[in-house]
Coordinates of C-alpha atoms and ligand atoms in Angstrom, one line a residue:
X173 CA -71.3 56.0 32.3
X174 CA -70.3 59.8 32.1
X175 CA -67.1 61.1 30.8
X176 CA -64.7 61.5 33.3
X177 CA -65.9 57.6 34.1
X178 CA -65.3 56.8 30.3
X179 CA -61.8 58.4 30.4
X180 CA -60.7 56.7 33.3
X181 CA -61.3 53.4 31.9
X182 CA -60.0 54.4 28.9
X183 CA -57.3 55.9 30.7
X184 CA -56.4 52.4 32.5
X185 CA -57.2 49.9 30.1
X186 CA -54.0 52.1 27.9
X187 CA -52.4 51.3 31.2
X188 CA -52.4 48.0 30.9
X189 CA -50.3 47.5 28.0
X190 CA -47.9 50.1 28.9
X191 CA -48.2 52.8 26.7
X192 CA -50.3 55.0 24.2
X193 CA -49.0 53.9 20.6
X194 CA -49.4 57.3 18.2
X195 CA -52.4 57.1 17.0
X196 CA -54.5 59.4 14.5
X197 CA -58.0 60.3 14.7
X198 CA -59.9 58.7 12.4
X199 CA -61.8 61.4 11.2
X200 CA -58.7 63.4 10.6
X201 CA -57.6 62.6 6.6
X202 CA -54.6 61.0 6.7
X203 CA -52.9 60.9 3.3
X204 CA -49.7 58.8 2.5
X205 CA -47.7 59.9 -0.8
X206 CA -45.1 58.4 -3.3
X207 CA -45.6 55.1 -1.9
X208 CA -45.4 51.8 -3.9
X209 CA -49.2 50.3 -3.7
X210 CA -48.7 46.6 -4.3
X211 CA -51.9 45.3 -5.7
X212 CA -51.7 41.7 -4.5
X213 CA -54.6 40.7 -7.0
X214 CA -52.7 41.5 -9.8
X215 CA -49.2 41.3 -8.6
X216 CA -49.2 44.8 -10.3
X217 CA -46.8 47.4 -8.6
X218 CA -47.9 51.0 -8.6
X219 CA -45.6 53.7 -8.0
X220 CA -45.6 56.8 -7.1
X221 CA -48.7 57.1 -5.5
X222 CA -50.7 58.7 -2.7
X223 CA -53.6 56.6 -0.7
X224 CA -55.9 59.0 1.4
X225 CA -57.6 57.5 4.6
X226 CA -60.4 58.9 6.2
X227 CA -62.8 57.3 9.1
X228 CA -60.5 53.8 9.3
X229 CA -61.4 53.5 5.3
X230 CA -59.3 54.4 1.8
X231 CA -61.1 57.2 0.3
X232 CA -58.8 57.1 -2.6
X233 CA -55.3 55.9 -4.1
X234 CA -54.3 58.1 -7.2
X235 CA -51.0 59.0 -8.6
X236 CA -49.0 61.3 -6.4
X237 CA -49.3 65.0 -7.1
X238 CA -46.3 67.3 -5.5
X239 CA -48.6 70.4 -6.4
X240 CA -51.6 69.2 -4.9
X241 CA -52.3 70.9 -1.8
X242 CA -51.5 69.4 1.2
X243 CA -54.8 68.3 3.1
X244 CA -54.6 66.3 6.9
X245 CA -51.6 64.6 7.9
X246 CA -49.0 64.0 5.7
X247 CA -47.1 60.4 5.3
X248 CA -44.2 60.7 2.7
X249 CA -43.3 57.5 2.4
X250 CA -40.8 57.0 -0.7
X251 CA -39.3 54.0 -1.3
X252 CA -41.8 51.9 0.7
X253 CA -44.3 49.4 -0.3
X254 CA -47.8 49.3 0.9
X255 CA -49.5 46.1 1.3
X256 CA -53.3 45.0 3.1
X257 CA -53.2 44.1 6.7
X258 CA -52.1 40.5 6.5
X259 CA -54.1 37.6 8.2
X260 CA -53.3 34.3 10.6
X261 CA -55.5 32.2 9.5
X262 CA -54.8 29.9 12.4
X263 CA -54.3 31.0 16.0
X264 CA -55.0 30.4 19.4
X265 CA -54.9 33.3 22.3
X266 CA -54.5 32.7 25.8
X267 CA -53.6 36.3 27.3
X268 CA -54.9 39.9 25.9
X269 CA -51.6 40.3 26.2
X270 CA -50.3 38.6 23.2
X271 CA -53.0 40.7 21.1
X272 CA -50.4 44.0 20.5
X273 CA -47.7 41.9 18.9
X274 CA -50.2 41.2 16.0
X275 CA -50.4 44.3 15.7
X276 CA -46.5 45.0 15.7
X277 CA -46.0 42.6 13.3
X278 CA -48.7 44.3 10.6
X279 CA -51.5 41.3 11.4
X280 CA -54.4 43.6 11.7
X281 CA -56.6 39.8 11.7
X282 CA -56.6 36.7 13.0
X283 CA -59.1 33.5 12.7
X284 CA -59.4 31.7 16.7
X285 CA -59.9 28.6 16.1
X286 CA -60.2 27.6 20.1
X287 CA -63.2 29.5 21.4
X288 CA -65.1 29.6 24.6
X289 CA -68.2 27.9 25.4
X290 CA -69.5 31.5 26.4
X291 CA -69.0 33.2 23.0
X292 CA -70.5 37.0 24.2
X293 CA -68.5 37.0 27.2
X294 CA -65.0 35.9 25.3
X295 CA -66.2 38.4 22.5
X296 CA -66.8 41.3 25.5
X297 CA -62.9 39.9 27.0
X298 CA -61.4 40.7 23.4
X299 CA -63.0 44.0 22.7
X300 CA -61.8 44.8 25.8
X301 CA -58.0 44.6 24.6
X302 CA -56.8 48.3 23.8
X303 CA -54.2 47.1 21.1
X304 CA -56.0 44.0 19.5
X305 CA -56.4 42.6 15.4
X306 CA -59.8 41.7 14.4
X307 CA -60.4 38.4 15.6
X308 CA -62.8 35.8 13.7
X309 CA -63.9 33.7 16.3
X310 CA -64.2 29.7 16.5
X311 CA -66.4 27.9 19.2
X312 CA -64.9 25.9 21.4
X313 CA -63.1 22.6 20.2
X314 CA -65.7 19.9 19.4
X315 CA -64.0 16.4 19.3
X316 CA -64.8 12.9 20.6
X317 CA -64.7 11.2 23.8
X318 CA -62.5 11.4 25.2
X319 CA -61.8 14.7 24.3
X320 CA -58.0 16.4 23.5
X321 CA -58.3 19.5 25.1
X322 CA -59.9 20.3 28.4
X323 CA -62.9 22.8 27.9
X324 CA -63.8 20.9 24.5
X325 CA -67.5 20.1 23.9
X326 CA -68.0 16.3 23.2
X327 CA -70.1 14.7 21.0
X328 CA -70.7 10.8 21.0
X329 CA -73.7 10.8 19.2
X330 CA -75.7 12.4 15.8
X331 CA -77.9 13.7 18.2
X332 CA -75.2 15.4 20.1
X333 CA -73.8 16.4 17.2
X334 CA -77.1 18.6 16.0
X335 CA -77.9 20.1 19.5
X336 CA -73.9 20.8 19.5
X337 CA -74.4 23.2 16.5
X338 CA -77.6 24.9 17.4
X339 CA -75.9 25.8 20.8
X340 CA -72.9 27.0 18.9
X341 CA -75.0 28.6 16.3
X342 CA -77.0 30.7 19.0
X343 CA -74.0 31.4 21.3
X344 CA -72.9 33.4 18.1
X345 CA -69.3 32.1 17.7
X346 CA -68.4 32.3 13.9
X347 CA -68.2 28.7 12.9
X348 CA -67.9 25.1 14.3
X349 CA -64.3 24.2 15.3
X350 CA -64.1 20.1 15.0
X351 CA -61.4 18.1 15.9
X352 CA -60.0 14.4 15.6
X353 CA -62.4 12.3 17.4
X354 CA -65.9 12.9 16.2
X355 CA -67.5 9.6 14.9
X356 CA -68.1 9.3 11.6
X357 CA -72.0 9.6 12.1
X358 CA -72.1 12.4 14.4
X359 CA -69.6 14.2 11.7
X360 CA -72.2 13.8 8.9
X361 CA -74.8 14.8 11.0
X362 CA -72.7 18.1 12.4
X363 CA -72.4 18.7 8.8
X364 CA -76.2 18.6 7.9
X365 CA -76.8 20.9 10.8
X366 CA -74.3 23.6 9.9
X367 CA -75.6 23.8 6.4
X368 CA -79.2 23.8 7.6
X369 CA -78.7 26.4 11.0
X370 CA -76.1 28.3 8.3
X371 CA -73.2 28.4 10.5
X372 CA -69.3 26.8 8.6
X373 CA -67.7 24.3 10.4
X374 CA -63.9 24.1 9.9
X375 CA -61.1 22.5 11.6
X376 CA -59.4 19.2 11.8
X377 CA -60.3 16.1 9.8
X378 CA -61.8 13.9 12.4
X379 CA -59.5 10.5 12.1
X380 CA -62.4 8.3 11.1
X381 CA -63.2 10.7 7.8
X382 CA -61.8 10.7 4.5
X383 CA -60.2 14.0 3.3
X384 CA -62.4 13.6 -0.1
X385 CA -65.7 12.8 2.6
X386 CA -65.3 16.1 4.0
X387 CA -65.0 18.2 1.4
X388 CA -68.4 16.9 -0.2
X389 CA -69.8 17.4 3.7
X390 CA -68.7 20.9 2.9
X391 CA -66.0 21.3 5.2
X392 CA -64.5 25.0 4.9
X393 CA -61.4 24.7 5.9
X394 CA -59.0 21.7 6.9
X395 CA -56.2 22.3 9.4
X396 CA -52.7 21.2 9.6
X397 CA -52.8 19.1 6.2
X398 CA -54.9 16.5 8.4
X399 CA -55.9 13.5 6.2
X400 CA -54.3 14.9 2.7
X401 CA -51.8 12.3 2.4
X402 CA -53.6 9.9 3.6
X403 CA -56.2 10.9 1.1
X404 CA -53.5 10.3 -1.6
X405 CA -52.9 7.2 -0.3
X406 CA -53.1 3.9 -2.3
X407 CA -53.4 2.7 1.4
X408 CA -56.2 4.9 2.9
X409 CA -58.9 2.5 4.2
X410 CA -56.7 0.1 6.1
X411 CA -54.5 3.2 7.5
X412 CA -57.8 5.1 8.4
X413 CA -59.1 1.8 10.5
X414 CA -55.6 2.1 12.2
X415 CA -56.2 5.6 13.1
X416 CA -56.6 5.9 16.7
X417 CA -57.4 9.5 18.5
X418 CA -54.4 10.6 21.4
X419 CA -51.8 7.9 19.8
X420 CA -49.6 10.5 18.4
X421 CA -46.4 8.4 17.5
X422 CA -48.6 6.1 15.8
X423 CA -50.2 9.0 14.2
X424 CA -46.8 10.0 12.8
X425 CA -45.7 6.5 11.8
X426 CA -49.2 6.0 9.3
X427 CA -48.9 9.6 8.2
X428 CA -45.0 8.4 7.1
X429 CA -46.3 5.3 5.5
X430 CA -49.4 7.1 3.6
X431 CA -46.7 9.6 2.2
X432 CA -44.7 6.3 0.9
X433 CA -48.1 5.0 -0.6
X434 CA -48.8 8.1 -2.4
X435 CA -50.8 7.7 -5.7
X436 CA -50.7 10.6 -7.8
X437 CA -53.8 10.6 -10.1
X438 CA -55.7 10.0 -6.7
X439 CA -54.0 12.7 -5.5
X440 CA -55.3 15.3 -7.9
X441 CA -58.7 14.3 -8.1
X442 CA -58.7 14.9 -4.4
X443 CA -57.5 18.5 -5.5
X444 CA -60.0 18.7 -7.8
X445 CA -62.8 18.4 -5.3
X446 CA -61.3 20.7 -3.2
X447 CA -61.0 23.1 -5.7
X448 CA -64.7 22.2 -7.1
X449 CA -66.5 22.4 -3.3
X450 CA -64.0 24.9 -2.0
X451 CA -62.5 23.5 1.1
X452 CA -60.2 25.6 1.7
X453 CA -56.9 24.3 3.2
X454 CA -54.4 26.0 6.2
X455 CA -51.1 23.9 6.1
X456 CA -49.6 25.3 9.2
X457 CA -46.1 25.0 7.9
X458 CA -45.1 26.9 11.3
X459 CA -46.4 24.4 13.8
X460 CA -45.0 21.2 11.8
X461 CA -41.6 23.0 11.5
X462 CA -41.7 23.9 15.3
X463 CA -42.8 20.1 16.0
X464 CA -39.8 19.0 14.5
X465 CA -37.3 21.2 16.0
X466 CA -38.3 21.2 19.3
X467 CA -35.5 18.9 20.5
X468 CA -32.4 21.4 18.6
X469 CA -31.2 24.0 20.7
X470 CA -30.9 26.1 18.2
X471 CA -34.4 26.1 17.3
X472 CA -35.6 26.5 20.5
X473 CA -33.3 29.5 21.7
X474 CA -35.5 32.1 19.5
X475 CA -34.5 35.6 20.6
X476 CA -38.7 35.6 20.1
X477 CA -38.8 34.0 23.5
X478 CA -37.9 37.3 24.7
X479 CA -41.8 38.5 23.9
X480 CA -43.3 35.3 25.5
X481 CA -44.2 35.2 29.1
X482 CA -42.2 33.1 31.8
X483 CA -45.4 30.7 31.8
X484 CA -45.6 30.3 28.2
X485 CA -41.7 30.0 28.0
X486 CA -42.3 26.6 30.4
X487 CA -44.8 25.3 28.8
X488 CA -43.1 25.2 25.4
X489 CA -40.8 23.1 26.9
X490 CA -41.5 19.8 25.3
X491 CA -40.9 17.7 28.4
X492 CA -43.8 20.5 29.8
X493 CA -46.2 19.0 27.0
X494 CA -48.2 15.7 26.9
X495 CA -47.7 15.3 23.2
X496 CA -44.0 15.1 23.0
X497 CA -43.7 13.3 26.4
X498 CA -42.2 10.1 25.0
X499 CA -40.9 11.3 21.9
X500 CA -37.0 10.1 21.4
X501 CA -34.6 11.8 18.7
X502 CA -36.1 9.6 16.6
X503 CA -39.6 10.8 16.7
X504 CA -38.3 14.5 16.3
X505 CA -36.2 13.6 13.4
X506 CA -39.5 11.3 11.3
X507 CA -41.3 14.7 12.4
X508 CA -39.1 16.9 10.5
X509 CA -39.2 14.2 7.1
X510 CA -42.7 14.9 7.4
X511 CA -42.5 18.6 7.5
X512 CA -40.4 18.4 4.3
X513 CA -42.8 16.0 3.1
X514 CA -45.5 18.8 4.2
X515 CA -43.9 21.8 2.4
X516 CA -43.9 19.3 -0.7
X517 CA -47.2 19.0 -0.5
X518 CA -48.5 22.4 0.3
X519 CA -46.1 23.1 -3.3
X520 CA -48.1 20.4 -5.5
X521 CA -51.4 21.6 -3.9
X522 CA -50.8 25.2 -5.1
X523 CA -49.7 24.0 -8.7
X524 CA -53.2 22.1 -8.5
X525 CA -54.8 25.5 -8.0
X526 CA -56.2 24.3 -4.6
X527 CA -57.4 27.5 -2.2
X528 CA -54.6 27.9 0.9
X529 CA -54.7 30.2 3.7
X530 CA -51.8 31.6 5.9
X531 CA -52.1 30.3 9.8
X532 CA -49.4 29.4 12.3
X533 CA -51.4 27.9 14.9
X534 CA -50.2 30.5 17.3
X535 CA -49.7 30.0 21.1
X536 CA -48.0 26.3 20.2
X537 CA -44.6 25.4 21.4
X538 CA -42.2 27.9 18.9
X539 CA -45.1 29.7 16.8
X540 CA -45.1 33.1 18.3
X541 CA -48.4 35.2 17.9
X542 CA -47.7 37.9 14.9
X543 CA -43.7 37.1 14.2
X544 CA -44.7 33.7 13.0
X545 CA -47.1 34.6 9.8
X546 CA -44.1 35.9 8.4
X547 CA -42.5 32.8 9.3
X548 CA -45.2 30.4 7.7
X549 CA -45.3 33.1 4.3
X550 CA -41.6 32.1 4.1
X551 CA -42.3 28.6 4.5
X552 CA -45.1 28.8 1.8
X553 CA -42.3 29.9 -0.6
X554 CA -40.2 27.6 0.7
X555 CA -42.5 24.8 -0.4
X556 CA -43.2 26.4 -4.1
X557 CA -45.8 29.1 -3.8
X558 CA -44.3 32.6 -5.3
X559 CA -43.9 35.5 -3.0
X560 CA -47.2 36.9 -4.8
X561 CA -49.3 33.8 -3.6
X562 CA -47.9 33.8 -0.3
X563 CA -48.9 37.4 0.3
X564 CA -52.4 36.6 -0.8
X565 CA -52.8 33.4 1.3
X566 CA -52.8 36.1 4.3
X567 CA -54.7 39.1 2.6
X568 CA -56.8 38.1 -0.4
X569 CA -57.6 35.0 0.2
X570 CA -58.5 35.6 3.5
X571 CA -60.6 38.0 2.4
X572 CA -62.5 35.5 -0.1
X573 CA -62.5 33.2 3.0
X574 CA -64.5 35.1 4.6
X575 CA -66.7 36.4 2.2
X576 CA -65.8 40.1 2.9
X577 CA -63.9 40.9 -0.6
X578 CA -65.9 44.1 0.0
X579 CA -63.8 45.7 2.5
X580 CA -60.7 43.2 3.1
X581 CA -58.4 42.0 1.2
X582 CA -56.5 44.8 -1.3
X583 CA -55.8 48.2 -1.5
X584 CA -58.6 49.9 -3.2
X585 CA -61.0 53.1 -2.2
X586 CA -63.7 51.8 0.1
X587 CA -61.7 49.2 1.7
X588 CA -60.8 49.0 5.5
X589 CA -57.7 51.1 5.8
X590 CA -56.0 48.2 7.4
X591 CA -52.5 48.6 6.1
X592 CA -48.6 47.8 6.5
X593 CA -45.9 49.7 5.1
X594 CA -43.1 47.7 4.1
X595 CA -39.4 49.6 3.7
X596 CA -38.4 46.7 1.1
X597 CA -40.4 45.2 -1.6
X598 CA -42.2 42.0 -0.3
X599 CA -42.4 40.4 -4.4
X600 CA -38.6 40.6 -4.9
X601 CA -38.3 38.6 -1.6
X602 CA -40.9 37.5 0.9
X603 CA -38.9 38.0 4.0
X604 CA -39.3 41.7 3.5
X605 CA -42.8 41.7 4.5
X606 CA -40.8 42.0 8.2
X607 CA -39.1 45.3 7.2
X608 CA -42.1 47.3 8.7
X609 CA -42.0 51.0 8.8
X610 CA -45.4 51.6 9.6
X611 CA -49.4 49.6 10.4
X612 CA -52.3 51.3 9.9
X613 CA -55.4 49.3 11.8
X614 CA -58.8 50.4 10.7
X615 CA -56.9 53.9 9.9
X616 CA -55.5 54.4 12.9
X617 CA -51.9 55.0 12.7
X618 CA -48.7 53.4 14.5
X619 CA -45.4 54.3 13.3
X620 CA -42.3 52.7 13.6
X621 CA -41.9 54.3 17.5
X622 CA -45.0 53.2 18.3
X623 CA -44.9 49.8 16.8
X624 CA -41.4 49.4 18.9
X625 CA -43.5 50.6 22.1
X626 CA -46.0 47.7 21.8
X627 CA -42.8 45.3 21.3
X628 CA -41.0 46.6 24.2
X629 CA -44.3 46.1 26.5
X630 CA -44.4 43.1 25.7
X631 CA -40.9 42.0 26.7
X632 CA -42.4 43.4 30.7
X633 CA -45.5 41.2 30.2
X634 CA -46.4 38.4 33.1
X635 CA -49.3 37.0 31.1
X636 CA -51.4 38.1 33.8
X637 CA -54.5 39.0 31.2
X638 CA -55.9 35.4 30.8
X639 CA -58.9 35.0 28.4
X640 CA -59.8 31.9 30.8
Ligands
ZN797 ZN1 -54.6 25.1 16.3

């Protein structure tokens, strides 16, 4: 391809969108002064200081100089707060078009846990997005049969289980997504393959496994709280055996009466595993929350809607959605005493010093890609954790998630120059982290016209960019 070829697609691709945010060259030394660096290891706040980027990485964060020359571009940013890109753990995509308001929102990552059977051609689709987050992907859904979710892969058998994993493993997606209704047997054998092929396999607690099983199987990360109170549960064996995949009110009902059962000591042994093997847990506060709601009109007339496609608008609809088909008020209203029951949870399992991630299972009814991590880090305070461990269940920890402490995670020279400037201090109260001034992704720079830009095209959208 020759240049003027290269600048045309370039050229449309920024089309497509809308508009050119401001961005920087990443060559160019960029160099922000008297900010407020929030080290979110330490909780420490350092004032006063500048942070030089260079080639989408921090060259340096020192104390701020007034007689130090001035070298590149400029940034004063008094009285702000400067914190890591922050992280949804827990998202699904559905239109290249939802990718900017990550970016607007100061989510410079994401973890998709709903991949493609085709993972280089889904990968080629995303780097193909102008305006985009990093994006950790999953492999398509693997569950039981028969299967949730159309485009699943389905495994009946071990031995379906082990090819399932080598396939996934050389399609090069990032790890194994599993869901509810993998037998017990083809779990354990999934499991032995994705230690052996080297590969994590993360997702929902198959219905027929025990929360404690999985994190000896070595089970990453559990979604969604699946199997924790039922776990804790004086009850667990008979209310597993009643389990049945697709029976969603029943679901609810033994979830309510495993809560009710609740043995403590139990409880925090099974916190001790998690802690011991690391399995790392994403409560999904947001998606519960939304589950609940979905029949108060209050709830469900976001002004967020605004950023959603006319499509996506419909399908939220719960009448629109086989799950919530034949809920009555009195479904919605055990849903929301198990969201309280959730954030309870989530609070004891922090105390317990078990790992959590931020993740709002994005693209579900009411969880709206990029506005919603700040919704679930209010919800993690909501349910005990302090503002200082919410902000590190979607920067640090993601980082140690993922193995990459090297480059993610804090503010520190050598790290990605993935950055958000806050106008407010996020440690005092959490819901600043949505007073955003300014995101730096991989150096390059969006101000507060340009972040408004990406929000604005997204309220002209049609969804017309479909990943599938
Ligand atoms: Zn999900």
């Amino acid at each position: 391809m020759n240049l003027r070829t290269l600048s045309f697609a370039l050229l449309f691709s920024l089309i497509a969108v809308g508009s050119l945010p401001a961005q920087s060259a990443s060559s160019e030394t960029t160099v922000i002064t008297h900010v407020t660096v929030v080290d979110v290891a330490t909780g420490t706040e350092l004032k006063d200081r500048t942070v030089a980027l260079q080639g989408g990485r921090i060259v340096s964060v020192s104390v701020s100089d007034s007689n130090a020359p001035a070298q590149g571009s400029v940034i004063d940013a008094h009285g702000g707060f400067l914190i890591p890109g922050l992280w949804d753990m827990h998202v699904h995509i559905q239109d290249l078009e939802d990718l900017p308001l990550y970016i607007a929102n100061g989510v410079t990552g994401v973890r998709l846990m709903f991949g493609s059977k085709h993972t280089p051609a889904l990968r080629a689709k995303l780097a193909s997005a102008p305006v985009a987050p990093e994006v950790i992907v999953g492999s398509a859904i693997v569950d039981g049969d028969p299967p949730v979710w159309e485009g699943s892969i389905v495994v009946k058998r071990p031995e379906d289980a082990r090819r399932t994993v080598d396939e996934i493993k050389a399609d090069g997606a990032d790890f194994v997504k599993i869901y509810n209704g993998i037998p017990r047997d083809a779990y354990f054998t999934l499991a032995d393959e994705a230690r052996k092929q080297n590969i994590p396999f993360a997702g929902h607690l198959p219905y027929k496994v025990r929360a404690s099983e999985a994190a000896d199987a070595g089970q990453r990360s559990i979604e969604h709280l699946d199997g924790i109170a039922v776990g804790c549960s004086k009850r667990e064996e008979s209310i597993i055996k009643e389990l049945q995949p697709l029976h969603y009110i029943e679901k609810m009902n033994l979830v309510a009466a495993a809560f009710n059962s609740v043995d403590a000591v139990k409880c925090q042994a099974l916190f001790a595993q998690f802690r011991d093997k690391g399995t790392w847990q994403v409560p999904t506060l947001t998606l519960h929350r939304a589950f609940g709601f979905l029949n108060d009109g209050h709830f469900t007339s976001d002004a967020r809607l605004a950023y959603m496609s006319g499509e996506v608008r419909h399908r939220w609809q719960p009448e629109n959605d086989f799950r919530f088909r034949r809920w009555r008020p009195a479904e919605f209203e055990l849903h929301r005493e198990l969201f309280s029951a959730d954030e309870k949870l989530t609070g004891v399992m922090y105390r317990a010093g078990v790992p959590l991630l931020a993740g709002t299972d994005a693209m579900n009814p009411f969880c709206f890609p990029g506005f919603s991590l700040h919704d679930e880090l209010g919800l993690l305070v909501d349910s005990g954790l302090t503002p200082l461990a919410a902000l590190q269940s979607a920067t640090l920890r993601p980082a140690e998630f993922l193995g990459r402490t090297e480059e993610l995670g804090v503010i520190a020279p050598g790290k990605r120059a993935d950055l958000v400037l806050l106008s407010a201090d996020p440690l005092a109260d959490i819901r600043n982290s949505k007073q955003i001034q300014a995101v730096w992704l991989q150096g390059k720079y969006f101000d507060r016209a340009a972040l408004d830009q990406l929000l604005n095209s997204a309220k002209r959208r049609f969804g017309k960019s479909k990943l599938r």
